[in-house]
Amino acid sequence: MNKFLFALLLLYVAPVQAKLNIFACEPEWGALAQELGADRVDIYTATTALQNPHYIEARPSLLAKARRADLVICTGAELEAGWLPIVLTQSGNAKIQASSPGFFEASSFVVKLEVPQSLDRAQGDVHAAGNPHVHLDPHNIAKIATKLTERFAQLDAANAGAYQAQGGAFQEKWRDAIAGWEARAAPLKGLPIVTYHKDMSYLINWLGLIELANLEPKPGVPPTTGHLTDLLEQLEKKPAKAIVRSAYNNPKPAQWLAERARVPAIVLPFTVGGSEQARNLYGLFDDSVARLLSATNAQ
Ligand SMILES: [Zn+2]
């Protein structure tokens, strides 16, 4: 065989550049990996916006995906404490174990809110590491994006330059988007709301909303009639402008209270896929701000 033919043959049998195999625990991290990795990554997202991320079953299909992952991206701060350790251990995949480069704990790169002074489980399902629902502050997304870009470049060094370029472009576009959201959301400052679970704290902190109460009597404990009745009484003295829940929460308690307190019940997507508009991270924040603004317009 002449050299030319041989080279041609090599071209045909050369394997396609392998993509980074990513296992994202929650939709927001799958979406971020997509923004930063583009066509260099293959993403599997373990949960949907309609699932409560605290309570997921470590199904065999999750184990199978974890087994072939190069990188696991999760929230951490105990959010997945009930299922992720089982998935990691039983995957038998050394690359993705905690403290390996193949394990990325998003919440470890931001300042957490509500870190308890002391741990009293009588207070409900309190997260010892602080509130894990960090993704609803877009400034946190930017910080985590910087670290994730570095991680991609580390794991797939041949494409490090491409990841840096992609990450830089994302940061620029994201900064502009944040400025837009902050301008539009200015009238929301001081808006008193009731939330279902303490999963909006970063959004509330970012936009300067006021969280009057939660529908859950304690974190992770479903709303009870007694607690809702107390809340109704409380709202008569100190009214809320909206009862806000996440797409994955039971709609009934929010509706019950909203009807009686005569305020709108608002569903926020909470993460990518939680509403038709929240198709990606930009849509998530566009839609969340728009839906909250509808509460101020309703008064
Ligand atoms: Zn929680």
PDB file of C-alpha atoms and ligand atoms in Angstrom:
ATOM      1  CA  MET A   1       0.000   0.000   0.000  1.00  0.00           C
ATOM      2  CA  ASN A   2       1.422   3.380  -0.870  1.00  0.00           C
ATOM      3  CA  LYS A   3       1.847   6.032   1.789  1.00  0.00           C
ATOM      4  CA  PHE A   4      -0.954   8.179   0.491  1.00  0.00           C
ATOM      5  CA  LEU A   5      -3.506   5.396   0.637  1.00  0.00           C
ATOM      6  CA  PHE A   6      -2.326   4.412   4.085  1.00  0.00           C
ATOM      7  CA  ALA A   7      -2.733   7.994   5.356  1.00  0.00           C
ATOM      8  CA  LEU A   8      -6.202   8.123   3.827  1.00  0.00           C
ATOM      9  CA  LEU A   9      -7.149   4.890   5.567  1.00  0.00           C
ATOM     10  CA  LEU A  10      -5.909   6.247   8.903  1.00  0.00           C
ATOM     11  CA  LEU A  11      -8.133   9.267   8.450  1.00  0.00           C
ATOM     12  CA  TYR A  12     -11.149   7.030   8.086  1.00  0.00           C
ATOM     13  CA  VAL A  13     -10.451   4.820  11.072  1.00  0.00           C
ATOM     14  CA  ALA A  14      -9.262   7.577  13.393  1.00  0.00           C
ATOM     15  CA  PRO A  15     -11.815   7.767  16.215  1.00  0.00           C
ATOM     16  CA  VAL A  16     -13.915  10.881  16.518  1.00  0.00           C
ATOM     17  CA  GLN A  17     -12.579  13.094  19.309  1.00  0.00           C
ATOM     18  CA  ALA A  18     -14.237  11.721  22.438  1.00  0.00           C
ATOM     19  CA  LYS A  19     -16.580  14.107  24.177  1.00  0.00           C
ATOM     20  CA  LEU A  20     -16.538  14.738  27.915  1.00  0.00           C
ATOM     21  CA  ASN A  21     -19.266  12.611  29.450  1.00  0.00           C
ATOM     22  CA  ILE A  22     -21.138  14.666  32.002  1.00  0.00           C
ATOM     23  CA  PHE A  23     -23.595  13.594  34.676  1.00  0.00           C
ATOM     24  CA  ALA A  24     -25.449  16.619  36.033  1.00  0.00           C
ATOM     25  CA  CYS A  25     -27.497  16.137  39.199  1.00  0.00           C
ATOM     26  CA  GLU A  26     -29.867  19.045  38.506  1.00  0.00           C
ATOM     27  CA  PRO A  27     -31.109  20.754  35.334  1.00  0.00           C
ATOM     28  CA  GLU A  28     -29.349  24.067  36.115  1.00  0.00           C
ATOM     29  CA  TRP A  29     -25.949  22.364  36.052  1.00  0.00           C
ATOM     30  CA  GLY A  30     -26.760  20.437  32.897  1.00  0.00           C
ATOM     31  CA  ALA A  31     -27.726  23.755  31.306  1.00  0.00           C
ATOM     32  CA  LEU A  32     -24.556  25.479  32.515  1.00  0.00           C
ATOM     33  CA  ALA A  33     -22.391  22.619  31.236  1.00  0.00           C
ATOM     34  CA  GLN A  34     -24.125  23.024  27.864  1.00  0.00           C
ATOM     35  CA  GLU A  35     -23.383  26.764  27.773  1.00  0.00           C
ATOM     36  CA  LEU A  36     -19.722  26.191  28.627  1.00  0.00           C
ATOM     37  CA  GLY A  37     -18.996  22.907  26.908  1.00  0.00           C
ATOM     38  CA  ALA A  38     -21.081  23.311  23.731  1.00  0.00           C
ATOM     39  CA  ASP A  39     -20.405  20.410  21.352  1.00  0.00           C
ATOM     40  CA  ARG A  40     -17.417  19.107  23.328  1.00  0.00           C
ATOM     41  CA  VAL A  41     -19.629  17.631  26.039  1.00  0.00           C
ATOM     42  CA  ASP A  42     -22.308  14.951  26.246  1.00  0.00           C
ATOM     43  CA  ILE A  43     -24.686  15.721  29.088  1.00  0.00           C
ATOM     44  CA  TYR A  44     -27.012  13.508  31.058  1.00  0.00           C
ATOM     45  CA  THR A  45     -29.227  15.313  33.575  1.00  0.00           C
ATOM     46  CA  ALA A  46     -30.330  13.063  36.426  1.00  0.00           C
ATOM     47  CA  THR A  47     -33.408  15.010  37.559  1.00  0.00           C
ATOM     48  CA  THR A  48     -36.079  17.273  36.102  1.00  0.00           C
ATOM     49  CA  ALA A  49     -37.545  20.564  37.279  1.00  0.00           C
ATOM     50  CA  LEU A  50     -40.677  18.731  38.360  1.00  0.00           C
ATOM     51  CA  GLN A  51     -38.779  16.506  40.778  1.00  0.00           C
ATOM     52  CA  ASN A  52     -37.880  17.525  44.302  1.00  0.00           C
ATOM     53  CA  PRO A  53     -34.060  17.379  44.226  1.00  0.00           C
ATOM     54  CA  HIS A  54     -33.888  16.455  47.931  1.00  0.00           C
ATOM     55  CA  TYR A  55     -35.750  13.215  47.354  1.00  0.00           C
ATOM     56  CA  ILE A  56     -34.544  11.233  44.355  1.00  0.00           C
ATOM     57  CA  GLU A  57     -34.317   7.479  44.041  1.00  0.00           C
ATOM     58  CA  ALA A  58     -30.874   6.051  43.168  1.00  0.00           C
ATOM     59  CA  ARG A  59     -32.325   4.104  40.222  1.00  0.00           C
ATOM     60  CA  PRO A  60     -30.247   1.615  38.185  1.00  0.00           C
ATOM     61  CA  SER A  61     -30.444   3.977  35.206  1.00  0.00           C
ATOM     62  CA  LEU A  62     -28.667   6.661  37.247  1.00  0.00           C
ATOM     63  CA  LEU A  63     -25.942   4.184  38.242  1.00  0.00           C
ATOM     64  CA  ALA A  64     -25.434   3.197  34.610  1.00  0.00           C
ATOM     65  CA  LYS A  65     -24.983   6.834  33.580  1.00  0.00           C
ATOM     66  CA  ALA A  66     -22.640   7.551  36.501  1.00  0.00           C
ATOM     67  CA  ARG A  67     -20.554   4.511  35.590  1.00  0.00           C
ATOM     68  CA  ARG A  68     -19.466   6.056  32.284  1.00  0.00           C
ATOM     69  CA  ALA A  69     -19.238   9.692  33.401  1.00  0.00           C
ATOM     70  CA  ASP A  70     -15.999  11.702  33.215  1.00  0.00           C
ATOM     71  CA  LEU A  71     -17.455  14.453  35.370  1.00  0.00           C
ATOM     72  CA  VAL A  72     -20.303  14.642  37.881  1.00  0.00           C
ATOM     73  CA  ILE A  73     -21.686  18.142  38.501  1.00  0.00           C
ATOM     74  CA  CYS A  74     -23.939  18.498  41.526  1.00  0.00           C
ATOM     75  CA  THR A  75     -25.115  21.189  43.912  1.00  0.00           C
ATOM     76  CA  GLY A  76     -23.662  19.579  47.033  1.00  0.00           C
ATOM     77  CA  ALA A  77     -24.113  21.154  50.487  1.00  0.00           C
ATOM     78  CA  GLU A  78     -26.113  18.019  51.371  1.00  0.00           C
ATOM     79  CA  LEU A  79     -28.857  18.660  48.808  1.00  0.00           C
ATOM     80  CA  GLU A  80     -28.304  15.211  47.283  1.00  0.00           C
ATOM     81  CA  ALA A  81     -27.315  13.535  50.586  1.00  0.00           C
ATOM     82  CA  GLY A  82     -30.144  11.023  50.275  1.00  0.00           C
ATOM     83  CA  TRP A  83     -29.170   9.613  46.894  1.00  0.00           C
ATOM     84  CA  LEU A  84     -25.898  10.825  45.398  1.00  0.00           C
ATOM     85  CA  PRO A  85     -23.513   8.941  47.753  1.00  0.00           C
ATOM     86  CA  ILE A  86     -25.235   5.683  46.744  1.00  0.00           C
ATOM     87  CA  VAL A  87     -24.946   6.540  43.051  1.00  0.00           C
ATOM     88  CA  LEU A  88     -21.252   7.454  43.363  1.00  0.00           C
ATOM     89  CA  THR A  89     -20.282   4.412  45.412  1.00  0.00           C
ATOM     90  CA  GLN A  90     -22.261   1.888  43.411  1.00  0.00           C
ATOM     91  CA  SER A  91     -21.123   3.303  40.067  1.00  0.00           C
ATOM     92  CA  GLY A  92     -17.679   1.798  40.725  1.00  0.00           C
ATOM     93  CA  ASN A  93     -16.262   4.741  38.768  1.00  0.00           C
ATOM     94  CA  ALA A  94     -13.078   5.992  40.469  1.00  0.00           C
ATOM     95  CA  LYS A  95     -12.988   9.163  38.350  1.00  0.00           C
ATOM     96  CA  ILE A  96     -16.107  10.718  39.878  1.00  0.00           C
ATOM     97  CA  GLN A  97     -15.614  10.099  43.584  1.00  0.00           C
ATOM     98  CA  ALA A  98     -15.702  13.120  45.909  1.00  0.00           C
ATOM     99  CA  SER A  99     -12.379  15.024  45.936  1.00  0.00           C
ATOM    100  CA  SER A 100     -11.472  13.636  42.478  1.00  0.00           C
ATOM    101  CA  PRO A 101     -11.234  16.098  39.553  1.00  0.00           C
ATOM    102  CA  GLY A 102     -14.253  14.281  38.107  1.00  0.00           C
ATOM    103  CA  PHE A 103     -16.498  15.501  40.921  1.00  0.00           C
ATOM    104  CA  PHE A 104     -17.649  19.133  40.880  1.00  0.00           C
ATOM    105  CA  GLU A 105     -19.610  20.500  43.837  1.00  0.00           C
ATOM    106  CA  ALA A 106     -21.141  23.742  42.573  1.00  0.00           C
ATOM    107  CA  SER A 107     -22.201  25.169  45.936  1.00  0.00           C
ATOM    108  CA  SER A 108     -18.650  24.934  47.288  1.00  0.00           C
ATOM    109  CA  PHE A 109     -17.632  27.896  45.103  1.00  0.00           C
ATOM    110  CA  VAL A 110     -20.091  30.454  46.496  1.00  0.00           C
ATOM    111  CA  VAL A 111     -20.955  32.038  49.830  1.00  0.00           C
ATOM    112  CA  LYS A 112     -23.863  30.157  51.329  1.00  0.00           C
ATOM    113  CA  LEU A 113     -26.820  31.726  53.117  1.00  0.00           C
ATOM    114  CA  GLU A 114     -28.463  30.426  56.279  1.00  0.00           C
ATOM    115  CA  VAL A 115     -25.527  28.452  57.637  1.00  0.00           C
ATOM    116  CA  PRO A 116     -26.913  27.237  60.987  1.00  0.00           C
ATOM    117  CA  GLN A 117     -25.161  28.312  64.186  1.00  0.00           C
ATOM    118  CA  SER A 118     -26.003  24.999  65.745  1.00  0.00           C
ATOM    119  CA  LEU A 119     -27.515  21.898  64.290  1.00  0.00           C
ATOM    120  CA  ASP A 120     -30.857  20.948  65.760  1.00  0.00           C
ATOM    121  CA  ARG A 121     -32.719  18.369  63.718  1.00  0.00           C
ATOM    122  CA  ALA A 122     -35.876  19.278  65.648  1.00  0.00           C
ATOM    123  CA  GLN A 123     -35.893  22.359  63.419  1.00  0.00           C
ATOM    124  CA  GLY A 124     -36.686  20.094  60.454  1.00  0.00           C
ATOM    125  CA  ASP A 125     -34.504  19.025  57.573  1.00  0.00           C
ATOM    126  CA  VAL A 126     -31.993  21.829  58.122  1.00  0.00           C
ATOM    127  CA  HIS A 127     -28.964  21.781  55.834  1.00  0.00           C
ATOM    128  CA  ALA A 128     -25.835  21.856  58.027  1.00  0.00           C
ATOM    129  CA  ALA A 129     -23.700  23.360  55.247  1.00  0.00           C
ATOM    130  CA  GLY A 130     -26.118  26.232  54.704  1.00  0.00           C
ATOM    131  CA  ASN A 131     -28.871  26.693  52.141  1.00  0.00           C
ATOM    132  CA  PRO A 132     -27.898  24.579  49.115  1.00  0.00           C
ATOM    133  CA  HIS A 133     -30.232  26.205  46.546  1.00  0.00           C
ATOM    134  CA  VAL A 134     -27.505  28.565  45.330  1.00  0.00           C
ATOM    135  CA  HIS A 135     -28.360  28.690  41.626  1.00  0.00           C
ATOM    136  CA  LEU A 136     -31.176  31.251  41.873  1.00  0.00           C
ATOM    137  CA  ASP A 137     -28.674  34.102  42.224  1.00  0.00           C
ATOM    138  CA  PRO A 138     -27.185  34.671  38.754  1.00  0.00           C
ATOM    139  CA  HIS A 139     -24.002  36.081  40.325  1.00  0.00           C
ATOM    140  CA  ASN A 140     -23.477  32.621  41.814  1.00  0.00           C
ATOM    141  CA  ILE A 141     -23.936  31.098  38.363  1.00  0.00           C
ATOM    142  CA  ALA A 142     -21.129  33.356  37.083  1.00  0.00           C
ATOM    143  CA  LYS A 143     -18.745  32.261  39.867  1.00  0.00           C
ATOM    144  CA  ILE A 144     -19.550  28.607  39.346  1.00  0.00           C
ATOM    145  CA  ALA A 145     -19.152  29.022  35.574  1.00  0.00           C
ATOM    146  CA  THR A 146     -15.580  30.265  36.059  1.00  0.00           C
ATOM    147  CA  LYS A 147     -14.723  27.164  38.101  1.00  0.00           C
ATOM    148  CA  LEU A 148     -16.490  24.823  35.716  1.00  0.00           C
ATOM    149  CA  THR A 149     -14.594  26.250  32.750  1.00  0.00           C
ATOM    150  CA  GLU A 150     -11.333  25.579  34.621  1.00  0.00           C
ATOM    151  CA  ARG A 151     -12.476  22.036  35.352  1.00  0.00           C
ATOM    152  CA  PHE A 152     -13.367  21.338  31.718  1.00  0.00           C
ATOM    153  CA  ALA A 153      -9.935  22.613  30.656  1.00  0.00           C
ATOM    154  CA  GLN A 154      -8.259  20.397  33.258  1.00  0.00           C
ATOM    155  CA  LEU A 155     -10.138  17.237  32.263  1.00  0.00           C
ATOM    156  CA  ASP A 156      -9.909  17.818  28.512  1.00  0.00           C
ATOM    157  CA  ALA A 157      -6.579  19.624  28.231  1.00  0.00           C
ATOM    158  CA  ALA A 158      -6.433  19.277  24.443  1.00  0.00           C
ATOM    159  CA  ASN A 159      -9.403  21.656  24.209  1.00  0.00           C
ATOM    160  CA  ALA A 160      -8.425  23.975  27.078  1.00  0.00           C
ATOM    161  CA  GLY A 161      -8.217  27.018  24.818  1.00  0.00           C
ATOM    162  CA  ALA A 162     -11.653  26.401  23.365  1.00  0.00           C
ATOM    163  CA  TYR A 163     -13.195  26.099  26.837  1.00  0.00           C
ATOM    164  CA  GLN A 164     -11.528  29.347  27.937  1.00  0.00           C
ATOM    165  CA  ALA A 165     -12.878  31.159  24.869  1.00  0.00           C
ATOM    166  CA  GLN A 166     -16.355  29.727  25.335  1.00  0.00           C
ATOM    167  CA  GLY A 167     -16.278  30.571  29.058  1.00  0.00           C
ATOM    168  CA  GLY A 168     -15.155  34.151  28.370  1.00  0.00           C
ATOM    169  CA  ALA A 169     -17.968  34.683  25.868  1.00  0.00           C
ATOM    170  CA  PHE A 170     -20.485  33.269  28.327  1.00  0.00           C
ATOM    171  CA  GLN A 171     -19.321  35.560  31.154  1.00  0.00           C
ATOM    172  CA  GLU A 172     -19.713  38.604  28.955  1.00  0.00           C
ATOM    173  CA  LYS A 173     -23.199  37.689  27.770  1.00  0.00           C
ATOM    174  CA  TRP A 174     -24.247  36.665  31.289  1.00  0.00           C
ATOM    175  CA  ARG A 175     -23.056  39.987  32.765  1.00  0.00           C
ATOM    176  CA  ASP A 176     -25.251  41.870  30.296  1.00  0.00           C
ATOM    177  CA  ALA A 177     -28.180  39.594  31.067  1.00  0.00           C
ATOM    178  CA  ILE A 178     -27.791  40.215  34.822  1.00  0.00           C
ATOM    179  CA  ALA A 179     -27.812  43.974  34.244  1.00  0.00           C
ATOM    180  CA  GLY A 180     -31.061  43.587  32.300  1.00  0.00           C
ATOM    181  CA  TRP A 181     -32.721  41.468  34.996  1.00  0.00           C
ATOM    182  CA  GLU A 182     -31.637  43.826  37.761  1.00  0.00           C
ATOM    183  CA  ALA A 183     -33.029  46.834  35.895  1.00  0.00           C
ATOM    184  CA  ARG A 184     -36.350  45.120  35.203  1.00  0.00           C
ATOM    185  CA  ALA A 185     -36.634  43.712  38.727  1.00  0.00           C
ATOM    186  CA  ALA A 186     -36.060  47.046  40.497  1.00  0.00           C
ATOM    187  CA  PRO A 187     -39.789  47.424  41.375  1.00  0.00           C
ATOM    188  CA  LEU A 188     -39.611  44.071  43.188  1.00  0.00           C
ATOM    189  CA  LYS A 189     -37.414  45.452  45.938  1.00  0.00           C
ATOM    190  CA  GLY A 190     -39.156  45.043  49.294  1.00  0.00           C
ATOM    191  CA  LEU A 191     -41.923  42.839  47.848  1.00  0.00           C
ATOM    192  CA  PRO A 192     -43.252  40.723  50.725  1.00  0.00           C
ATOM    193  CA  ILE A 193     -43.899  37.112  49.730  1.00  0.00           C
ATOM    194  CA  VAL A 194     -44.636  33.735  51.270  1.00  0.00           C
ATOM    195  CA  THR A 195     -42.671  30.813  49.813  1.00  0.00           C
ATOM    196  CA  TYR A 196     -43.282  27.094  49.990  1.00  0.00           C
ATOM    197  CA  HIS A 197     -39.807  25.777  50.920  1.00  0.00           C
ATOM    198  CA  LYS A 198     -36.641  27.722  51.654  1.00  0.00           C
ATOM    199  CA  ASP A 199     -35.452  27.177  48.095  1.00  0.00           C
ATOM    200  CA  MET A 200     -35.811  30.815  46.958  1.00  0.00           C
ATOM    201  CA  SER A 201     -33.452  32.384  49.496  1.00  0.00           C
ATOM    202  CA  TYR A 202     -30.772  33.325  46.944  1.00  0.00           C
ATOM    203  CA  LEU A 203     -33.339  34.845  44.577  1.00  0.00           C
ATOM    204  CA  ILE A 204     -34.900  36.743  47.492  1.00  0.00           C
ATOM    205  CA  ASN A 205     -31.508  37.972  48.637  1.00  0.00           C
ATOM    206  CA  TRP A 206     -30.491  38.990  45.116  1.00  0.00           C
ATOM    207  CA  LEU A 207     -33.663  40.948  44.331  1.00  0.00           C
ATOM    208  CA  GLY A 208     -34.259  42.321  47.827  1.00  0.00           C
ATOM    209  CA  LEU A 209     -37.605  40.610  48.343  1.00  0.00           C
ATOM    210  CA  ILE A 210     -38.946  39.956  51.829  1.00  0.00           C
ATOM    211  CA  GLU A 211     -39.762  36.386  52.821  1.00  0.00           C
ATOM    212  CA  LEU A 212     -42.533  36.591  55.420  1.00  0.00           C
ATOM    213  CA  ALA A 213     -43.033  32.878  55.962  1.00  0.00           C
ATOM    214  CA  ASN A 214     -42.913  29.396  54.416  1.00  0.00           C
ATOM    215  CA  LEU A 215     -45.821  27.086  53.686  1.00  0.00           C
ATOM    216  CA  GLU A 216     -43.752  24.292  55.173  1.00  0.00           C
ATOM    217  CA  PRO A 217     -43.995  24.435  58.982  1.00  0.00           C
ATOM    218  CA  LYS A 218     -40.347  23.296  59.078  1.00  0.00           C
ATOM    219  CA  PRO A 219     -37.931  22.774  56.160  1.00  0.00           C
ATOM    220  CA  GLY A 220     -38.850  19.568  54.353  1.00  0.00           C
ATOM    221  CA  VAL A 221     -42.080  19.062  56.342  1.00  0.00           C
ATOM    222  CA  PRO A 222     -45.188  19.300  54.103  1.00  0.00           C
ATOM    223  CA  PRO A 223     -47.696  22.088  54.877  1.00  0.00           C
ATOM    224  CA  THR A 224     -50.381  21.218  57.425  1.00  0.00           C
ATOM    225  CA  THR A 225     -53.857  22.706  57.812  1.00  0.00           C
ATOM    226  CA  GLY A 226     -52.897  24.037  61.224  1.00  0.00           C
ATOM    227  CA  HIS A 227     -49.844  25.829  59.879  1.00  0.00           C
ATOM    228  CA  LEU A 228     -51.742  27.263  56.892  1.00  0.00           C
ATOM    229  CA  THR A 229     -54.466  28.577  59.217  1.00  0.00           C
ATOM    230  CA  ASP A 230     -51.800  30.262  61.366  1.00  0.00           C
ATOM    231  CA  LEU A 231     -50.264  31.783  58.248  1.00  0.00           C
ATOM    232  CA  LEU A 232     -53.611  33.171  57.109  1.00  0.00           C
ATOM    233  CA  GLU A 233     -53.997  34.894  60.469  1.00  0.00           C
ATOM    234  CA  GLN A 234     -50.439  36.194  60.281  1.00  0.00           C
ATOM    235  CA  LEU A 235     -51.037  37.592  56.777  1.00  0.00           C
ATOM    236  CA  GLU A 236     -54.071  39.536  57.953  1.00  0.00           C
ATOM    237  CA  LYS A 237     -51.759  41.581  60.172  1.00  0.00           C
ATOM    238  CA  LYS A 238     -48.825  41.667  57.786  1.00  0.00           C
ATOM    239  CA  PRO A 239     -49.993  41.087  54.196  1.00  0.00           C
ATOM    240  CA  ALA A 240     -47.978  39.380  51.476  1.00  0.00           C
ATOM    241  CA  LYS A 241     -48.164  40.366  47.808  1.00  0.00           C
ATOM    242  CA  ALA A 242     -47.904  36.793  46.549  1.00  0.00           C
ATOM    243  CA  ILE A 243     -47.684  33.162  47.564  1.00  0.00           C
ATOM    244  CA  VAL A 244     -44.745  31.763  45.630  1.00  0.00           C
ATOM    245  CA  ARG A 245     -43.927  28.121  45.015  1.00  0.00           C
ATOM    246  CA  SER A 246     -41.540  26.169  42.801  1.00  0.00           C
ATOM    247  CA  ALA A 247     -42.745  24.087  39.868  1.00  0.00           C
ATOM    248  CA  TYR A 248     -41.985  20.867  41.764  1.00  0.00           C
ATOM    249  CA  ASN A 249     -44.097  21.781  44.826  1.00  0.00           C
ATOM    250  CA  ASN A 250     -47.668  20.641  45.435  1.00  0.00           C
ATOM    251  CA  PRO A 251     -49.886  23.500  44.113  1.00  0.00           C
ATOM    252  CA  LYS A 252     -52.745  22.980  46.569  1.00  0.00           C
ATOM    253  CA  PRO A 253     -51.426  24.572  49.802  1.00  0.00           C
ATOM    254  CA  ALA A 254     -50.325  27.682  47.872  1.00  0.00           C
ATOM    255  CA  GLN A 255     -53.723  27.961  46.183  1.00  0.00           C
ATOM    256  CA  TRP A 256     -55.542  27.458  49.479  1.00  0.00           C
ATOM    257  CA  LEU A 257     -53.695  30.299  51.150  1.00  0.00           C
ATOM    258  CA  ALA A 258     -53.707  32.601  48.105  1.00  0.00           C
ATOM    259  CA  GLU A 259     -57.477  32.364  47.733  1.00  0.00           C
ATOM    260  CA  ARG A 260     -58.131  33.136  51.376  1.00  0.00           C
ATOM    261  CA  ALA A 261     -55.520  35.877  51.668  1.00  0.00           C
ATOM    262  CA  ARG A 262     -56.709  37.272  48.289  1.00  0.00           C
ATOM    263  CA  VAL A 263     -53.248  37.479  46.730  1.00  0.00           C
ATOM    264  CA  PRO A 264     -51.927  35.789  43.605  1.00  0.00           C
ATOM    265  CA  ALA A 265     -50.334  32.343  43.778  1.00  0.00           C
ATOM    266  CA  ILE A 266     -47.231  32.392  41.614  1.00  0.00           C
ATOM    267  CA  VAL A 267     -45.328  29.376  40.292  1.00  0.00           C
ATOM    268  CA  LEU A 268     -41.660  29.958  39.535  1.00  0.00           C
ATOM    269  CA  PRO A 269     -39.813  27.519  37.279  1.00  0.00           C
ATOM    270  CA  PHE A 270     -37.074  27.121  39.967  1.00  0.00           C
ATOM    271  CA  THR A 271     -34.777  25.556  37.396  1.00  0.00           C
ATOM    272  CA  VAL A 272     -34.388  24.980  33.663  1.00  0.00           C
ATOM    273  CA  GLY A 273     -37.426  23.108  32.360  1.00  0.00           C
ATOM    274  CA  GLY A 274     -39.719  24.334  35.138  1.00  0.00           C
ATOM    275  CA  SER A 275     -41.765  26.392  32.700  1.00  0.00           C
ATOM    276  CA  GLU A 276     -42.115  26.615  28.968  1.00  0.00           C
ATOM    277  CA  GLN A 277     -40.072  29.841  28.945  1.00  0.00           C
ATOM    278  CA  ALA A 278     -37.266  28.458  31.148  1.00  0.00           C
ATOM    279  CA  ARG A 279     -35.642  26.521  28.312  1.00  0.00           C
ATOM    280  CA  ASN A 280     -32.131  27.526  29.334  1.00  0.00           C
ATOM    281  CA  LEU A 281     -30.491  29.553  32.112  1.00  0.00           C
ATOM    282  CA  TYR A 282     -31.383  32.873  30.464  1.00  0.00           C
ATOM    283  CA  GLY A 283     -35.018  31.816  30.137  1.00  0.00           C
ATOM    284  CA  LEU A 284     -35.015  30.697  33.784  1.00  0.00           C
ATOM    285  CA  PHE A 285     -34.206  34.184  35.064  1.00  0.00           C
ATOM    286  CA  ASP A 286     -36.233  36.020  32.383  1.00  0.00           C
ATOM    287  CA  ASP A 287     -39.293  34.045  33.371  1.00  0.00           C
ATOM    288  CA  SER A 288     -38.733  34.214  37.144  1.00  0.00           C
ATOM    289  CA  VAL A 289     -38.445  38.008  37.061  1.00  0.00           C
ATOM    290  CA  ALA A 290     -41.470  38.332  34.742  1.00  0.00           C
ATOM    291  CA  ARG A 291     -43.636  36.123  36.938  1.00  0.00           C
ATOM    292  CA  LEU A 292     -42.696  38.022  40.098  1.00  0.00           C
ATOM    293  CA  LEU A 293     -43.443  41.328  38.359  1.00  0.00           C
ATOM    294  CA  SER A 294     -46.922  40.038  37.555  1.00  0.00           C
ATOM    295  CA  ALA A 295     -47.554  39.992  41.323  1.00  0.00           C
ATOM    296  CA  THR A 296     -46.731  43.674  41.655  1.00  0.00           C
ATOM    297  CA  ASN A 297     -48.944  44.498  38.665  1.00  0.00           C
ATOM    298  CA  ALA A 298     -51.848  42.541  40.099  1.00  0.00           C
ATOM    299  CA  GLN A 299     -52.229  44.877  43.094  1.00  0.00           C
TER     300      GLN A 299
HETATM  301 ZN    ZN B   1     -33.915  22.586  50.556  1.00  0.00          ZN
END
